[in-house]
């Protein structure tokens, strides 16, 4: 196993918020463990409450020559790809870098979640195989809590129950699509098997428990009878209309070999797709399968091919998610022979029909600028970097016609958010074929910018003979320092109706419009998380985020979960701000299956007074020996809970 130590050195100068601002100072660099076309995720590998990293990609230098794997014929061969994990070592104030025992693909996607209910973050890995290899490691990796993971095979079946093999999608994201409390996946893409036969994977996978998933909604990404073979694509699971049901968006290339299989619009063969799928929920007739339909945004989001970028968050702080999407632009969007990059910013608005979007790209400073990330796994990131409560943008890539008027080159850009407008920028280290990430540098709440991949940024790395100008990992420290954690929700209630549970919470008075929420449900008797989360629960690390992600209740403040098994549960809801810091959890308890309880208030504020009433609403001086009694709990914070009890 290869192992190295990566010290975090130096600090950065204070960022300004205009084109003449002070330079962003490069922090520490590592040139021996870096890759291009990376996949990367922030995750707490060893359970210490501090963000670590897992990353993969292609290495092209002598110092890190790649790794030895077994090819399809069983022969050992050296490939130019590596996978690493970085664990923060508190004792040495550094990252310990170890070669991960599994080989992941280029542009890997890592979907982080607690898949087995043990309270530790696991991940599902996908990606794009390279060099004609078919033995890259895809699938589920369960966290052992000691810095290691165990690869676990999942079973994917079609609606008839037949197993789908092989199963190697290109992209993946996680959400509870059918609101049963268990995390599902949406996957897209295609992959050739060992016989170079293409398999399409465009579907929602509904969690059946015990690592079994059912493929559903396979017709959403069809054109006629021909499935899209999606490649170079992006995928985001989110809630577009704040109704508590998870939706998703995907954007990229249609790589069907036969042009006749591609959709035709205005007489032109379309080589791209953009689908915004709205979730209408489930009913008693469809066996837990969510009803999804295409919002039809493709007409207004034209010309976006692969090598894209996509973020969904509330950029203008109006309480509704917005969409930033970009991709390569073909000849029908530009002049003949020109392939440039095209960005669109769409502001969302809730309507009687669901949600509508207005293109506000023309008001943004990056409008018409050819900034192309050329990596399909987290090439851009939205995060509140300066602590003003708004989602800012980090957008690196190959850029022609530089924003600052310099020569065409590789570059990175920081766009601070000005109340929904991106009207200024700061040049930051960056380039193309890279992934952006944010570490805590061992300090909870600090969001430190870093990138991994192809640099070639002449502003910061001007020695063309130096290897760091080609491929590197760079980390810095946020000059704004540690950001304050948000406050937990002010109240939390659970309404139980049979096996259906409705969770509802009130935001803290200090909350911004653009906060999201995460939640968990834990069986009190077994200690297992029925609905796991990606944040540490309990102890001194309560509420600390282990992944850089929005909460998976998104911006909704009410969720209805169905088919919850009988049992006694602990529930917690957490506020997640735009800096992706989590609050402590508002917690409480509820019971499913107890016919004597219909409504449970789970606010944990102490009860200071109790009143009893009969079913007609008359106040009782004493509790009867038998019968139905309404119990009114008056709490210290002024909230009131009503419980029906049977004696």
XYZ file of C-alpha atoms in Angstrom:
647
model
C 0.000 0.000 0.000
C 1.314 3.400 -0.938
C 1.188 5.931 1.879
C 2.163 9.562 2.206
C 1.517 12.465 4.532
C 0.130 15.748 3.264
C 0.685 18.742 5.531
C -1.570 21.776 5.305
C 0.745 24.784 5.079
C 0.318 28.523 5.060
C -2.727 30.712 4.845
C -4.393 32.754 2.172
C -4.818 36.450 1.725
C -8.235 37.963 2.288
C -10.478 37.664 -0.728
C -11.903 40.766 -2.276
C -15.113 40.916 -4.194
C -14.253 42.624 -7.452
C -11.937 42.188 -10.381
C -9.202 44.247 -8.748
C -9.261 42.259 -5.508
C -6.183 40.822 -3.893
C -4.911 37.560 -5.287
C -5.946 34.247 -3.828
C -2.771 32.837 -2.310
C -1.864 29.227 -3.043
C -1.618 27.061 0.033
C -0.097 23.598 0.191
C 0.466 21.464 -2.892
C 0.956 17.791 -3.541
C 2.243 16.502 -6.869
C 2.793 12.819 -6.114
C -0.740 11.680 -5.284
C -2.787 13.589 -7.779
C -4.972 12.521 -10.683
C -6.876 14.071 -13.573
C -10.490 13.375 -14.539
C -11.033 12.824 -10.828
C -13.978 11.662 -8.836
C -13.951 12.907 -5.270
C -16.108 12.972 -2.150
C -15.827 14.435 1.314
C -16.595 11.826 3.970
C -15.709 10.991 7.583
C -13.795 7.769 6.967
C -12.753 6.926 10.534
C -15.639 8.340 12.580
C -13.771 11.153 14.318
C -16.175 13.863 13.131
C -13.615 15.419 10.730
C -13.998 15.423 6.963
C -11.680 13.137 5.027
C -11.434 12.549 1.258
C -11.737 9.641 -1.149
C -10.666 10.342 -4.706
C -9.824 8.548 -7.908
C -8.697 9.263 -11.435
C -5.910 9.016 -13.963
C -2.240 9.625 -13.182
C 0.182 10.631 -15.929
C 3.571 11.197 -14.373
C 6.520 9.059 -13.436
C 6.245 9.732 -9.704
C 2.871 8.029 -9.521
C 2.801 5.569 -12.352
C -0.532 3.966 -11.622
C -1.342 0.553 -10.277
C -1.198 -3.108 -11.198
C -4.563 -4.763 -11.808
C -5.779 -7.929 -13.450
C -7.174 -7.458 -16.950
C -10.147 -9.259 -18.516
C -7.902 -12.220 -19.497
C -6.543 -12.604 -15.973
C -3.151 -11.074 -16.764
C -1.529 -8.436 -14.583
C -1.247 -5.080 -16.292
C -0.221 -1.599 -15.199
C -2.799 1.130 -15.712
C -2.529 4.866 -15.309
C -5.286 5.068 -12.693
C -5.194 5.198 -8.920
C -7.599 5.599 -6.054
C -6.635 7.202 -2.738
C -8.119 7.976 0.653
C -6.976 10.826 2.874
C -7.576 10.622 6.624
C -6.982 13.596 8.881
C -4.416 12.734 11.553
C -5.043 14.957 14.569
C -1.727 14.046 16.183
C 0.355 15.244 13.227
C -2.013 17.971 11.954
C -1.846 16.411 8.519
C -3.583 14.094 6.092
C -2.375 10.514 5.851
C -2.725 9.435 2.219
C -3.206 5.758 1.507
C -3.807 3.927 -1.750
C -7.356 2.632 -1.623
C -7.444 -1.125 -2.234
C -10.089 -0.736 -4.966
C -9.717 0.678 -8.457
C -12.402 3.225 -9.281
C -13.158 4.711 -12.640
C -12.416 8.102 -14.098
C -14.934 10.854 -13.264
C -16.295 8.672 -10.509
C -19.464 9.556 -8.653
C -19.574 8.798 -4.940
C -23.061 8.738 -3.377
C -22.511 9.022 0.371
C -25.176 7.709 2.747
C -25.670 5.336 5.653
C -26.886 2.340 3.689
C -26.911 -0.317 6.430
C -28.246 1.743 9.346
C -25.193 1.538 11.612
C -24.679 5.307 11.845
C -21.518 5.362 9.722
C -21.392 6.979 6.250
C -21.001 4.495 3.393
C -20.856 5.220 -0.331
C -21.936 3.871 -3.689
C -19.342 4.331 -6.455
C -19.897 4.646 -10.202
C -17.875 6.162 -12.994
C -16.455 5.991 -16.463
C -14.090 3.113 -17.252
C -11.015 3.921 -19.310
C -8.540 2.136 -21.523
C -11.059 -0.539 -22.445
C -11.009 -1.998 -18.945
C -14.110 -3.665 -17.579
C -12.987 -4.655 -14.108
C -13.196 -1.315 -12.367
C -14.894 -1.407 -8.988
C -18.470 -0.210 -8.965
C -21.029 -0.720 -6.256
C -21.615 -0.370 -2.542
C -18.814 0.196 -0.020
C -19.759 -0.156 3.652
C -17.797 1.802 6.237
C -16.108 -0.352 8.883
C -15.392 2.727 11.029
C -11.636 2.093 11.210
C -10.562 3.706 7.937
C -11.483 0.698 5.790
C -14.499 -0.232 3.689
C -16.007 -3.539 2.624
C -17.293 -3.862 -0.920
C -20.817 -5.279 -0.835
C -22.734 -6.536 -3.810
C -26.166 -5.029 -4.299
C -28.951 -6.796 -6.160
C -30.848 -4.856 -8.822
C -34.002 -6.405 -10.272
C -36.429 -5.260 -12.918
C -40.167 -4.974 -12.284
C -40.613 -8.679 -13.059
C -38.083 -9.588 -10.361
C -35.313 -10.663 -12.769
C -31.822 -9.576 -11.759
C -30.100 -6.958 -13.914
C -26.476 -7.936 -14.630
C -23.983 -6.471 -15.144
C -24.925 -3.262 -13.389
C -22.436 -0.401 -13.823
C -24.159 2.985 -14.261
C -22.247 6.162 -15.103
C -23.727 8.564 -12.543
C -25.628 8.208 -9.286
C -27.366 10.327 -6.661
C -29.334 9.527 -3.517
C -32.801 10.468 -2.273
C -35.933 8.898 -0.810
C -38.047 8.932 -3.963
C -41.061 7.016 -2.638
C -41.088 8.524 0.879
C -40.873 5.242 2.745
C -37.962 6.380 4.913
C -35.360 4.302 3.024
C -32.797 5.879 0.727
C -33.131 5.142 -2.969
C -30.889 5.945 -5.938
C -31.279 7.432 -9.387
C -28.718 6.259 -11.953
C -27.976 7.160 -15.557
C -25.461 6.268 -18.214
C -24.289 3.313 -20.149
C -21.392 0.905 -20.003
C -20.009 -1.735 -22.312
C -19.529 -5.190 -20.828
C -16.547 -7.481 -21.462
C -18.012 -8.343 -24.875
C -18.399 -4.619 -25.679
C -22.167 -4.887 -25.554
C -23.722 -1.624 -24.385
C -26.058 -1.620 -21.423
C -28.233 1.378 -20.645
C -28.829 2.392 -17.054
C -31.394 5.180 -16.833
C -33.674 4.423 -13.927
C -34.758 5.082 -10.364
C -33.755 2.310 -7.949
C -36.221 1.798 -5.102
C -34.708 0.386 -1.928
C -36.264 -2.951 -0.964
C -34.015 -3.451 2.063
C -31.086 -5.859 2.557
C -29.144 -4.301 -0.359
C -31.846 -5.106 -2.894
C -33.152 -2.416 -5.271
C -35.963 -2.463 -7.822
C -35.485 -0.628 -11.134
C -38.395 1.711 -11.859
C -39.246 4.650 -14.130
C -37.088 3.200 -16.852
C -39.242 4.870 -19.498
C -38.554 8.432 -18.376
C -35.365 8.656 -20.418
C -36.643 6.984 -23.558
C -37.159 8.470 -26.969
C -39.769 6.420 -28.754
C -38.696 2.846 -28.217
C -35.013 3.725 -28.056
C -33.288 4.304 -24.728
C -30.830 7.134 -24.462
C -27.268 5.954 -24.091
C -26.175 8.755 -21.798
C -22.510 9.642 -21.378
C -20.532 12.617 -20.059
C -23.638 13.347 -18.050
C -24.421 14.954 -14.721
C -27.068 13.958 -12.211
C -28.583 15.829 -9.248
C -31.316 14.577 -6.913
C -33.165 17.465 -5.287
C -36.631 18.820 -4.445
C -37.456 21.427 -7.071
C -40.838 22.571 -5.717
C -40.436 22.156 -1.927
C -43.230 19.584 -1.653
C -41.124 17.045 0.240
C -40.817 14.655 -2.723
C -37.364 14.167 -4.230
C -37.029 15.115 -7.913
C -33.950 14.910 -10.129
C -32.189 16.516 -13.107
C -29.807 14.999 -15.622
C -27.868 16.610 -18.464
C -25.291 15.342 -20.937
C -24.708 13.535 -24.229
C -26.817 11.015 -26.089
C -24.194 8.617 -27.403
C -26.361 6.242 -29.412
C -24.269 4.739 -32.161
C -27.151 4.960 -34.609
C -28.090 8.567 -35.419
C -31.595 7.329 -36.137
C -31.963 6.507 -32.443
C -31.485 10.127 -31.400
C -34.330 12.601 -31.055
C -34.876 15.079 -33.870
C -35.932 18.652 -33.278
C -36.465 21.289 -35.955
C -34.996 18.908 -38.480
C -31.745 18.460 -36.514
C -30.517 15.367 -34.757
C -30.089 16.187 -31.077
C -27.049 14.780 -29.347
C -27.877 16.029 -25.884
C -30.500 15.586 -23.262
C -31.707 17.658 -20.335
C -34.446 16.206 -18.159
C -35.947 17.758 -15.033
C -38.096 15.003 -13.521
C -40.772 16.124 -11.045
C -41.937 13.594 -8.453
C -45.689 13.359 -7.883
C -45.289 10.851 -5.045
C -46.883 7.440 -4.627
C -50.387 6.114 -4.158
C -51.861 2.805 -3.133
C -52.025 1.566 -6.714
C -48.404 1.624 -7.823
C -46.627 -0.618 -5.305
C -44.377 2.068 -3.858
C -43.142 3.290 -7.258
C -42.945 7.097 -7.527
C -44.738 8.851 -10.365
C -42.276 11.037 -12.272
C -42.756 13.231 -15.292
C -40.519 15.474 -17.375
C -41.045 19.184 -16.654
C -40.117 19.919 -20.252
C -37.212 22.253 -19.501
C -35.173 20.921 -22.411
C -36.601 23.507 -24.816
C -35.475 26.372 -22.641
C -32.190 24.729 -21.655
C -30.826 24.206 -25.125
C -27.446 23.228 -26.501
C -25.941 21.748 -23.361
C -23.872 18.693 -24.175
C -21.428 16.845 -21.964
C -18.504 18.027 -19.861
C -21.073 20.026 -18.001
C -21.594 21.641 -14.664
C -24.778 21.700 -12.607
C -25.795 23.001 -9.186
C -29.274 23.304 -7.681
C -29.730 25.658 -4.719
C -31.486 28.864 -3.709
C -29.150 31.431 -5.248
C -31.495 34.441 -4.811
C -32.628 33.526 -1.276
C -36.345 33.511 -2.058
C -36.999 30.058 -0.619
C -37.176 28.243 -3.987
C -34.296 26.230 -5.543
C -32.649 27.632 -8.683
C -30.711 25.768 -11.383
C -27.248 26.550 -12.762
C -26.421 24.352 -15.745
C -23.660 24.414 -18.339
C -22.211 22.256 -21.084
C -20.416 22.260 -24.383
C -22.305 24.048 -27.153
C -22.505 22.474 -30.610
C -22.765 24.074 -34.014
C -26.480 24.785 -33.731
C -25.767 27.177 -30.839
C -22.579 28.771 -32.203
C -21.001 29.414 -35.565
C -19.949 26.607 -37.839
C -17.068 24.581 -36.454
C -17.214 26.314 -33.084
C -17.555 24.365 -29.869
C -17.780 26.660 -26.908
C -19.258 26.467 -23.487
C -22.680 27.770 -22.553
C -24.012 28.637 -19.050
C -27.595 29.192 -17.950
C -28.907 30.338 -14.560
C -32.604 29.603 -14.039
C -34.501 31.174 -11.109
C -37.287 28.956 -9.775
C -40.759 30.102 -8.710
C -43.544 27.989 -7.188
C -46.726 28.122 -9.285
C -50.137 26.502 -9.195
C -48.798 23.979 -11.720
C -45.700 23.155 -9.666
C -42.606 25.201 -10.510
C -41.563 27.554 -13.343
C -38.176 28.998 -14.308
C -36.889 32.321 -15.616
C -33.540 32.513 -17.425
C -31.490 35.285 -15.751
C -28.173 34.415 -17.366
C -27.953 37.771 -19.135
C -27.568 39.543 -15.790
C -24.551 37.457 -14.720
C -20.903 38.359 -15.228
C -20.115 34.886 -16.575
C -22.757 35.268 -19.310
C -21.298 34.157 -22.639
C -17.932 33.250 -21.123
C -16.372 30.025 -22.308
C -15.460 28.517 -18.930
C -15.532 24.759 -19.376
C -14.625 22.389 -16.511
C -14.166 19.322 -18.771
C -14.732 16.947 -15.888
C -18.054 15.354 -15.141
C -17.806 14.773 -11.413
C -18.174 17.872 -9.212
C -16.454 20.261 -11.639
C -18.166 23.283 -10.043
C -19.390 23.864 -6.497
C -21.886 26.173 -4.827
C -21.210 26.981 -1.181
C -21.362 29.981 1.142
C -17.633 30.638 1.304
C -17.554 34.126 2.841
C -20.179 33.589 5.522
C -22.872 36.005 4.314
C -25.560 33.320 4.090
C -25.657 33.101 0.273
C -24.485 30.357 -2.075
C -21.302 31.479 -3.879
C -19.744 29.739 -6.901
C -16.367 28.129 -7.582
C -16.084 27.608 -11.329
C -12.716 26.363 -12.688
C -11.895 25.288 -16.214
C -10.453 25.894 -19.613
C -11.354 29.448 -20.525
C -11.122 31.366 -23.794
C -11.628 35.112 -23.610
C -10.631 35.427 -19.965
C -12.771 37.498 -17.639
C -9.737 39.531 -16.608
C -8.634 40.185 -20.179
C -5.554 37.951 -20.087
C -4.600 35.281 -22.583
C -6.649 32.159 -23.088
C -5.615 29.661 -20.444
C -6.642 27.333 -17.670
C -8.171 29.203 -14.764
C -10.403 29.138 -11.731
C -12.978 31.714 -10.692
C -14.733 32.572 -7.452
C -18.061 34.347 -7.958
C -19.467 35.843 -4.732
C -23.249 35.982 -4.640
C -24.748 39.452 -4.428
C -28.404 38.812 -3.589
C -28.913 36.502 -6.540
C -26.552 38.315 -8.925
C -23.037 37.218 -9.782
C -21.586 40.575 -10.818
C -17.986 40.322 -9.621
C -15.265 37.721 -9.418
C -11.921 36.765 -7.964
C -9.343 34.699 -9.832
C -8.436 31.552 -7.890
C -6.106 28.640 -8.648
C -7.766 26.166 -10.952
C -7.943 24.600 -14.359
C -9.823 21.925 -16.252
C -10.134 18.176 -15.842
C -10.277 18.676 -12.098
C -12.589 18.274 -9.121
C -13.356 20.938 -6.520
C -13.679 19.985 -2.871
C -13.884 21.593 0.557
C -12.063 20.308 3.611
C -12.283 21.221 7.251
C -8.513 21.128 7.779
C -9.187 19.508 11.119
C -11.362 22.421 12.264
C -15.105 21.934 12.385
C -17.024 24.532 10.399
C -14.086 25.752 8.313
C -14.705 25.449 4.571
C -11.356 25.375 2.799
C -11.212 25.427 -0.999
C -9.137 22.822 -2.775
C -8.869 21.182 -6.149
C -7.424 18.039 -7.629
C -6.515 17.525 -11.257
C -5.012 19.267 -14.269
C -3.738 22.712 -13.252
C -1.874 24.536 -16.018
C -2.864 27.869 -14.538
C -0.203 30.311 -15.724
C -1.192 32.955 -13.193
C -0.293 30.765 -10.239
C 1.950 28.099 -11.748
C 4.093 29.809 -14.358
C 7.030 27.405 -14.522
C 6.184 25.227 -17.482
C 8.905 22.754 -16.557
C 7.512 22.207 -13.094
C 5.283 19.177 -12.735
C 2.873 21.107 -10.548
C 1.847 23.059 -13.590
C 0.524 19.855 -15.078
C -1.176 17.837 -12.358
C -1.531 18.551 -8.675
C -3.666 18.751 -5.569
C -3.927 22.164 -3.953
C -5.436 23.121 -0.624
C -5.850 26.481 1.058
C -7.371 27.972 4.169
C -10.518 30.047 4.136
C -9.546 33.618 5.117
C -12.986 34.131 6.614
C -12.313 31.435 9.191
C -14.759 29.180 11.006
C -18.397 29.836 10.223
C -20.985 29.742 13.007
C -23.275 26.721 12.997
C -26.965 27.436 12.335
C -29.643 26.951 14.964
C -31.734 23.792 15.144
C -35.432 23.882 14.207
C -37.584 25.564 16.845
C -40.087 22.704 17.144
C -40.679 19.219 15.783
C -43.906 17.253 15.576
C -44.807 13.790 14.379
C -48.329 12.775 13.406
C -48.828 9.013 13.306
C -51.617 7.467 11.270
C -51.197 3.703 11.094
C -47.841 3.133 9.390
C -47.776 6.654 7.984
C -45.780 9.309 9.842
C -45.830 13.012 9.038
C -42.861 15.016 10.341
C -43.260 18.776 10.547
C -40.917 21.360 11.991
C -40.680 25.102 12.503
C -37.466 26.843 11.409
C -35.364 28.607 13.976
C -35.984 32.357 14.123
C -32.431 32.891 12.870
C -32.808 30.663 9.772
C -32.366 32.042 6.273
C -34.673 31.217 3.405
C -32.018 29.134 1.723
C -31.365 26.599 4.489
C -32.042 22.921 3.899
C -32.834 20.160 6.386
C -31.640 16.656 7.107
C -33.367 14.111 9.312
C -32.992 10.632 10.751
C -35.262 7.955 12.210
C -33.675 5.447 14.589
C -35.318 2.346 16.068
C -34.954 2.765 19.831
C -35.008 -0.975 20.585
C -32.486 -2.112 17.957
C -30.316 1.012 17.714
C -30.459 0.768 13.919
C -31.163 3.786 11.760
C -34.226 3.097 9.681
C -33.611 6.347 7.858
C -29.922 7.093 8.162
C -28.169 10.384 7.637
C -24.707 11.520 6.688
C -23.995 13.534 9.812
C -22.599 12.348 13.117
C -25.314 11.919 15.724
C -24.602 12.279 19.430
C -21.673 13.258 21.592
C -19.449 16.241 21.020
C -19.795 15.897 17.269
C -23.573 16.158 17.279
C -24.601 17.985 14.115
C -21.193 18.140 12.484
C -21.477 17.399 8.785
C -19.489 14.447 7.524
C -20.274 15.166 3.893
C -20.478 18.457 2.061
C -24.074 18.280 0.940
C -27.457 19.852 1.338
C -29.835 18.162 3.767
C -31.881 15.352 2.202
C -35.174 16.816 3.292
C -33.993 19.711 1.093
C -35.996 22.932 1.691
C -39.233 21.245 2.767
C -40.465 21.726 6.342
C -42.918 18.837 6.239
C -42.484 15.221 5.173
C -44.941 12.342 5.071
C -43.350 8.893 5.248
C -45.286 5.748 4.445
C -44.886 2.065 5.299
C -42.851 2.700 8.450
C -42.628 -0.616 10.352
C -44.130 -0.878 13.821
C -41.766 0.148 16.590
C -40.545 2.925 18.855
C -38.411 5.530 17.109
C -36.141 8.440 17.870
C -36.334 11.209 15.285
C -34.069 14.179 14.672
C -34.125 17.124 12.269
C -31.128 19.330 11.527
C -30.762 22.723 9.833
C -28.061 22.909 7.130
C -27.020 26.395 6.017
C -25.540 27.575 2.701
C -22.027 26.999 4.070
C -23.181 23.387 4.498
C -22.707 23.507 8.241
C -25.253 21.538 10.231
C -26.999 22.540 13.445
C -27.588 20.297 16.402
C -30.598 18.035 15.986
C -34.063 18.778 17.279
C -34.977 15.346 18.589
C -37.867 13.403 20.049
C -39.707 10.080 19.932
C -42.759 8.535 18.312
C -44.369 5.102 18.153
C -45.767 3.284 15.132
C -48.250 0.468 15.775
C -49.609 1.607 19.140
C -53.311 2.044 18.519
C -53.635 4.114 21.683
C -51.585 6.954 20.283
C -52.693 8.965 17.286
C -50.652 12.168 17.595
C -47.235 12.533 19.185
C -45.438 15.808 19.812
C -41.722 15.152 19.856
C -40.557 18.501 21.147
C -38.052 17.694 23.901
C -38.614 20.924 25.841
C -39.409 19.976 29.475
C -43.074 19.529 30.416
C -44.015 22.045 33.142
C -47.774 21.349 33.406
C -50.263 18.624 32.422
C -54.022 18.948 31.856
C -56.561 16.168 31.161
C -59.775 16.327 29.112
C -62.453 13.865 28.065
C -63.256 13.232 24.401
C -65.977 15.947 24.589
C -63.326 18.505 25.552
C -64.359 18.878 29.232
C -61.538 19.496 31.749
C -60.977 16.609 34.177
C -59.881 17.049 37.758
C -58.480 13.519 37.891
C -57.569 10.771 35.440
C -60.264 8.066 35.114
C -59.494 4.423 35.694
C -60.601 3.517 32.167
C -61.719 5.220 28.987
C -60.240 7.611 26.456
C -58.459 10.679 27.808
C -56.918 13.634 26.011
C -53.643 14.607 27.696
C -52.344 18.166 27.200
C -48.616 18.669 27.905
C -47.568 22.301 28.390
C -43.846 22.743 27.829
C -41.276 25.174 29.125
C -40.829 26.820 25.699
C -44.571 27.507 25.458
C -45.387 24.698 23.005
C -48.267 22.334 23.658
C -48.554 18.658 22.771
C -51.818 16.745 22.656
C -51.809 12.990 23.220
C -54.785 10.617 23.157
C -54.423 7.894 25.779
C -56.555 4.816 26.443
C -56.921 3.637 30.021
